[in-house]
XYZ file of C-alpha atoms in Angstrom:
438
model
C -25.855 -38.454 41.597
C -23.960 -35.584 40.042
C -20.665 -34.673 41.562
C -18.920 -31.349 40.932
C -15.232 -30.953 41.440
C -13.638 -27.550 41.277
C -10.025 -27.299 40.183
C -7.853 -24.350 41.191
C -4.829 -25.307 39.069
C -2.012 -22.819 38.591
C -0.674 -21.752 35.196
C 1.572 -24.805 35.103
C -1.593 -26.833 34.809
C -2.608 -24.822 31.758
C 0.738 -25.396 30.094
C 0.250 -29.126 30.538
C -2.808 -28.883 28.304
C -0.610 -28.591 25.241
C 1.024 -31.888 26.157
C -2.389 -33.453 26.695
C -3.452 -33.675 23.090
C -3.576 -29.991 22.205
C -5.998 -28.794 24.884
C -9.334 -29.003 23.123
C -11.714 -31.395 24.846
C -11.913 -33.003 28.207
C -12.430 -36.273 29.804
C -10.906 -38.069 32.759
C -11.168 -41.370 34.624
C -10.469 -42.181 38.267
C -9.233 -45.783 38.130
C -12.274 -46.705 36.104
C -14.679 -45.323 38.726
C -15.107 -41.788 37.375
C -15.016 -40.011 34.042
C -14.551 -36.282 34.075
C -14.611 -33.284 31.752
C -12.247 -30.472 32.711
C -13.278 -27.279 30.924
C -10.790 -24.436 30.616
C -12.168 -21.141 29.330
C -9.081 -19.500 27.871
C -9.246 -15.744 27.562
C -5.464 -15.243 27.547
C -5.892 -12.161 29.677
C -7.456 -10.894 32.876
C -11.032 -11.948 33.376
C -13.791 -9.387 33.206
C -14.752 -7.723 36.476
C -18.267 -6.623 35.540
C -21.049 -8.094 37.655
C -23.392 -8.564 34.715
C -23.262 -11.801 32.751
C -22.463 -10.117 29.450
C -19.379 -8.002 29.051
C -19.089 -5.278 26.461
C -15.987 -4.762 24.371
C -14.585 -1.696 26.140
C -10.875 -2.334 25.558
C -8.389 -4.898 24.270
C -8.574 -6.772 27.565
C -9.153 -10.456 26.906
C -11.699 -11.005 29.625
C -14.672 -13.351 29.606
C -17.998 -13.536 31.358
C -19.989 -16.665 30.568
C -23.030 -18.107 32.391
C -23.264 -21.609 30.954
C -21.141 -24.330 29.361
C -22.884 -27.152 27.485
C -21.034 -30.403 26.745
C -22.109 -32.633 23.855
C -20.465 -36.075 23.531
C -20.866 -37.978 20.272
C -19.713 -41.377 19.098
C -17.184 -41.106 16.280
C -18.527 -44.280 14.700
C -22.061 -43.101 13.968
C -22.136 -39.440 15.176
C -24.816 -40.342 17.718
C -25.081 -38.100 20.798
C -24.446 -40.296 23.849
C -24.266 -37.620 26.531
C -25.208 -33.958 26.920
C -25.083 -31.749 29.999
C -25.204 -28.022 30.782
C -23.083 -26.537 33.547
C -24.979 -23.569 34.984
C -23.461 -20.612 36.846
C -20.037 -20.952 35.249
C -18.793 -17.642 36.658
C -19.869 -18.520 40.188
C -18.602 -22.112 40.110
C -15.437 -22.221 38.010
C -12.110 -21.157 39.497
C -9.189 -19.186 38.105
C -6.579 -21.382 36.508
C -3.783 -19.071 37.597
C -3.305 -16.496 40.336
C -3.753 -13.545 37.968
C -7.187 -14.671 36.832
C -6.117 -15.602 33.296
C -9.102 -17.737 32.397
C -11.272 -20.120 34.415
C -11.461 -23.871 34.891
C -13.972 -26.430 36.170
C -13.948 -30.229 36.362
C -17.243 -32.075 35.945
C -17.744 -35.736 36.853
C -20.156 -37.794 34.736
C -22.795 -39.572 36.844
C -22.259 -43.363 37.018
C -25.501 -43.979 35.153
C -24.148 -42.055 32.156
C -20.596 -43.419 32.099
C -19.179 -43.920 28.637
C -18.405 -47.441 27.517
C -15.592 -48.608 25.281
C -15.431 -46.629 22.060
C -14.269 -43.553 20.184
C -15.878 -40.216 21.033
C -15.720 -36.480 20.453
C -16.725 -33.859 22.996
C -17.801 -30.372 21.951
C -18.184 -27.713 24.640
C -19.794 -24.297 24.153
C -19.597 -21.419 26.657
C -22.357 -18.833 26.289
C -24.933 -16.579 27.939
C -28.614 -17.448 27.700
C -30.453 -15.570 24.969
C -27.409 -14.207 23.161
C -27.669 -16.755 20.349
C -30.125 -19.271 18.994
C -27.925 -22.283 19.696
C -28.531 -25.383 17.603
C -27.769 -27.976 20.302
C -28.662 -31.636 19.645
C -30.408 -33.958 22.113
C -29.193 -37.284 23.462
C -29.802 -39.964 20.855
C -29.654 -37.584 17.894
C -27.386 -38.531 15.000
C -25.579 -35.425 13.787
C -22.680 -35.011 11.390
C -22.718 -31.221 11.339
C -20.913 -28.819 13.628
C -22.910 -26.909 16.236
C -24.039 -23.468 15.082
C -25.212 -20.291 16.797
C -27.453 -17.676 15.177
C -27.567 -14.052 16.279
C -31.170 -13.048 17.075
C -32.855 -10.736 14.562
C -31.594 -7.131 14.759
C -29.113 -8.062 17.542
C -25.351 -7.629 17.558
C -22.951 -10.517 18.109
C -22.015 -11.354 21.703
C -19.038 -13.159 23.140
C -19.169 -16.951 22.938
C -16.539 -19.676 23.428
C -16.178 -23.237 22.143
C -13.726 -26.136 21.909
C -13.672 -29.739 20.831
C -11.664 -32.933 21.140
C -11.626 -36.550 20.077
C -10.867 -39.218 22.706
C -11.038 -42.983 23.158
C -12.375 -45.023 26.090
C -10.793 -48.445 26.656
C -12.563 -51.629 27.789
C -11.718 -50.829 31.434
C -13.515 -47.454 31.064
C -10.234 -45.557 31.241
C -9.260 -42.817 28.844
C -6.609 -43.911 26.397
C -3.456 -41.832 26.259
C -3.636 -40.649 29.873
C -1.251 -41.506 32.715
C -2.591 -44.736 34.243
C -0.446 -44.231 37.355
C -2.424 -41.155 38.388
C -5.438 -41.456 40.653
C -7.400 -39.165 38.351
C -6.500 -39.187 34.683
C -7.520 -35.965 32.989
C -7.504 -34.545 29.499
C -8.493 -30.876 29.402
C -10.383 -28.940 26.750
C -9.776 -25.226 26.187
C -12.652 -23.127 24.924
C -11.543 -20.220 22.787
C -13.445 -17.121 21.685
C -15.449 -17.729 18.511
C -16.157 -14.110 17.535
C -13.977 -11.283 16.282
C -13.906 -7.831 17.853
C -13.545 -4.301 16.518
C -13.322 -0.888 18.146
C -12.519 2.716 17.360
C -11.041 5.198 19.853
C -10.965 8.806 18.605
C -10.281 12.391 19.619
C -10.156 15.781 17.872
C -13.111 14.784 15.727
C -14.113 17.524 13.252
C -17.235 19.296 14.513
C -18.278 20.291 10.984
C -17.628 19.229 7.432
C -18.191 22.397 5.476
C -21.198 24.033 7.104
C -22.790 20.800 8.289
C -22.508 19.541 11.876
C -20.985 16.107 12.449
C -23.475 14.063 14.490
C -21.939 10.593 14.556
C -18.995 8.429 13.588
C -19.203 4.844 12.362
C -17.308 1.973 10.765
C -18.942 0.191 7.835
C -17.944 -3.108 6.278
C -18.324 -4.889 2.967
C -20.017 -7.815 4.718
C -21.513 -8.960 8.012
C -22.509 -12.495 9.004
C -25.218 -13.825 11.315
C -24.323 -17.508 11.942
C -21.334 -18.944 13.822
C -20.047 -22.454 13.159
C -18.161 -24.143 16.002
C -15.641 -26.165 14.038
C -12.106 -26.203 12.588
C -10.771 -25.294 16.029
C -7.273 -24.011 16.694
C -6.271 -26.787 19.062
C -2.605 -25.724 19.125
C -3.370 -22.213 20.377
C -2.402 -22.255 24.051
C -0.423 -19.031 24.434
C -0.501 -15.665 22.699
C 1.492 -15.115 19.502
C 1.668 -18.880 18.897
C 0.157 -20.836 15.997
C -2.238 -18.096 14.959
C -5.095 -19.253 12.744
C -6.814 -17.111 10.126
C -10.240 -18.717 10.278
C -13.663 -17.384 9.312
C -16.320 -19.412 11.108
C -19.199 -17.113 10.136
C -21.798 -17.443 7.374
C -25.258 -16.263 6.211
C -24.865 -12.547 5.396
C -26.970 -9.965 7.180
C -29.091 -7.546 5.216
C -27.338 -4.347 4.163
C -28.071 -1.359 6.383
C -25.627 1.316 5.159
C -23.552 2.477 2.210
C -19.957 3.283 1.445
C -19.257 6.829 0.350
C -19.239 5.640 -3.284
C -22.726 4.154 -2.916
C -21.749 0.481 -2.487
C -23.941 -1.487 -0.083
C -22.494 -1.897 3.421
C -23.142 -3.008 6.998
C -22.415 -1.082 10.188
C -19.760 -2.656 12.422
C -19.896 -0.040 15.173
C -21.022 3.558 15.643
C -21.085 6.366 18.209
C -23.228 9.466 18.598
C -21.187 12.588 19.270
C -23.882 13.900 21.630
C -23.384 10.882 23.921
C -19.839 12.073 24.638
C -20.219 15.820 24.032
C -23.771 16.810 25.045
C -24.463 20.272 23.716
C -21.975 20.047 20.853
C -18.650 21.809 20.302
C -18.599 23.715 23.596
C -15.681 26.062 22.844
C -16.492 26.446 19.136
C -12.951 25.598 18.021
C -14.118 23.206 15.283
C -13.154 19.907 16.941
C -14.445 17.659 19.698
C -11.521 17.215 22.090
C -10.329 17.667 25.680
C -10.797 21.445 25.460
C -14.558 20.955 25.467
C -15.657 21.112 29.107
C -18.965 19.369 28.334
C -17.237 16.029 27.611
C -18.756 13.122 29.504
C -17.820 9.441 29.682
C -20.496 7.413 27.907
C -19.324 3.929 28.982
C -18.224 2.460 32.301
C -14.579 2.044 31.290
C -11.754 4.539 31.713
C -11.264 6.920 28.767
C -9.148 9.932 27.947
C -10.970 13.259 28.281
C -12.189 14.504 24.927
C -12.384 11.028 23.375
C -15.120 8.973 21.715
C -15.198 5.158 21.804
C -17.288 2.631 19.862
C -17.023 -1.157 19.586
C -18.720 -4.482 18.892
C -18.141 -8.204 18.903
C -18.500 -9.478 15.318
C -19.383 -12.744 13.607
C -16.268 -13.277 11.418
C -16.560 -12.686 7.675
C -14.421 -13.146 4.572
C -13.016 -10.346 2.454
C -14.607 -9.644 -0.928
C -11.862 -10.006 -3.498
C -11.041 -6.735 -5.220
C -13.175 -4.632 -2.847
C -11.903 -2.690 0.185
C -13.276 -4.137 3.419
C -13.835 -1.208 5.798
C -14.553 2.511 5.741
C -14.654 5.020 8.615
C -17.349 7.672 8.198
C -18.546 10.959 9.678
C -22.308 11.515 9.372
C -24.778 14.361 9.819
C -27.929 14.202 11.941
C -29.906 12.634 9.070
C -27.374 9.852 8.522
C -25.800 11.292 5.387
C -22.093 10.560 4.966
C -20.120 13.813 5.161
C -16.609 12.410 5.032
C -15.030 8.957 4.820
C -11.633 7.307 5.119
C -10.761 3.908 3.629
C -9.460 1.677 6.424
C -6.484 -0.592 5.923
C -4.163 -2.889 7.808
C -0.771 -1.514 8.712
C 1.850 -2.575 6.163
C 3.746 -4.583 8.802
C 0.694 -6.580 9.844
C 1.165 -10.349 9.804
C -2.284 -10.895 8.303
C -1.166 -9.379 4.988
C -0.161 -12.107 2.567
C -1.917 -14.873 4.502
C -4.625 -16.982 2.881
C -7.598 -17.312 5.187
C -9.826 -20.331 5.642
C -13.540 -20.815 6.116
C -14.668 -23.347 8.720
C -16.391 -26.497 7.524
C -20.023 -27.107 8.403
C -19.298 -30.850 8.617
C -18.109 -32.580 11.768
C -14.288 -32.879 11.575
C -14.331 -31.218 8.149
C -11.204 -29.340 7.159
C -11.330 -25.608 6.574
C -11.429 -24.364 2.978
C -8.812 -21.921 1.680
C -10.348 -18.667 0.454
C -8.424 -18.631 -2.809
C -6.737 -15.238 -2.494
C -4.248 -13.640 -0.137
C -5.164 -10.942 2.377
C -4.012 -7.418 1.482
C -3.823 -4.131 3.381
C -7.158 -3.005 1.896
C -8.923 -6.295 1.228
C -8.887 -8.343 4.412
C -11.160 -10.619 6.417
C -12.185 -10.315 10.052
C -11.033 -13.585 11.581
C -12.181 -15.565 14.612
C -10.591 -14.519 17.923
C -8.830 -11.530 16.352
C -9.527 -7.971 17.479
C -9.300 -5.042 15.050
C -8.899 -1.505 16.318
C -8.302 2.093 15.378
C -6.523 3.761 18.274
C -5.253 1.991 21.387
C -7.366 1.222 24.440
C -5.832 -1.676 26.315
C -7.042 -1.498 29.907
C -8.059 2.156 30.032
C -6.217 5.175 31.318
C -5.287 5.880 34.929
C -4.913 9.566 34.050
C -7.804 10.862 31.940
C -5.886 14.086 31.235
C -2.853 12.456 29.619
C -2.364 10.186 26.595
C -0.411 7.029 27.384
C 1.195 5.910 24.078
C 0.964 2.172 23.561
C -1.642 1.781 26.303
C -4.316 4.464 25.948
C -4.042 6.529 22.796
C -7.095 7.673 20.834
C -6.571 8.515 17.183
C -6.506 12.216 16.288
C -8.965 12.688 13.424
C -8.317 16.406 12.927
C -5.111 15.613 11.061
C -6.927 13.480 8.446
C -3.997 11.074 8.286
C -3.402 7.361 8.439
C -4.749 5.608 11.507
C -3.638 2.164 12.608
C -5.795 -0.958 13.019
C -4.392 -3.678 15.215
C -4.994 -7.261 16.340
C -4.415 -7.930 20.026
C -2.002 -10.598 21.250
C -4.240 -11.016 24.307
C -6.666 -12.489 21.850
C -5.259 -14.813 19.216
C -3.742 -11.892 17.309
C -3.662 -8.079 17.296
C -4.037 -6.223 13.995
C -3.177 -2.657 13.154
C -5.403 -0.756 10.748
C -5.067 2.724 9.312
C -7.301 5.129 7.458
C -6.197 6.820 4.252
C -6.617 10.507 3.589
């Protein structure tokens, strides 16, 4: 009979994960009578408060909202799946692992009939919402040597998804090796980290016309866009922000091109916004810019935004830079989708990503990541797993929609046609600053 066991551990419990074999997978044993998986969904920030299962990327907040967590246990000797189970209603069952709601945690006890015997194992856990991805999950008895993958449905954008993994050994007495035998319940926890990247743009004073042509929308295009996530090459040492940052691309299988750079190169759309969604009726005061002087401004999303601003965002399957080619471009378009004006987008010169050599995750179980072969630059850079890239600043939203709050809520002024910063958030694994060139 299944037995659920909810843990309400404080943050000190989270910190102990690092000491327990780098906080990636989970198993426990109660004096040989029980074996447990303790799943920690690490968002490194306040959890989402939306009632819906999916959350949208409306700020830099590192929230999470996941319905299900599936555990897959494989033997290390032959890669055979010996146990698989899905935990339903994660949000309604798991508890906060500290008093500020920084992530959630749940402990699951394996039924006696499924207890693991002596041997070496690996557990992979994936946190997701039904229908967001075509998950390639194995069945009990399958022999698999490849990492689990998730495919974005046709014509759908990436959604948030979490995963983690850990090797562990079970001794002859059914206890977990490496745990404290003096404790009544010996537990090794696994932290699931975000497997997608994120990008957003937060703008104000957007030109209403370029020449004599009305600006109808704003968008970010990219050199590439992937459709398949690989859950492997995990960052097991990442337990707190700004620590042991990994530059990992776990995405593959390029999407078809749907846009163009200003110079005619093929591109994909990362995010876009229609001006009419925020300023119905156009430039109300006819001053040539969309800003807080236009009394027809309306908030298009549920978050808190500065009056006169426009916001657009997406979760993104990570992708590698194309050597020698700039990665991103910010564009203003007319009503027919023609590009009227464009800015090359770059990382801020002080960004830690510059000079790093990224890796691509291996498709093979326990396979090491592969170095990309060239260093990241301000113009030619990858979008890495669990990194968020932004133009403008929108952390938690503004408490005063009439006043810019530098460092917290600060849309980028596009009327000045100057550099704009892209950033990578330390509430995720890293926060990157980007800018646009005149």
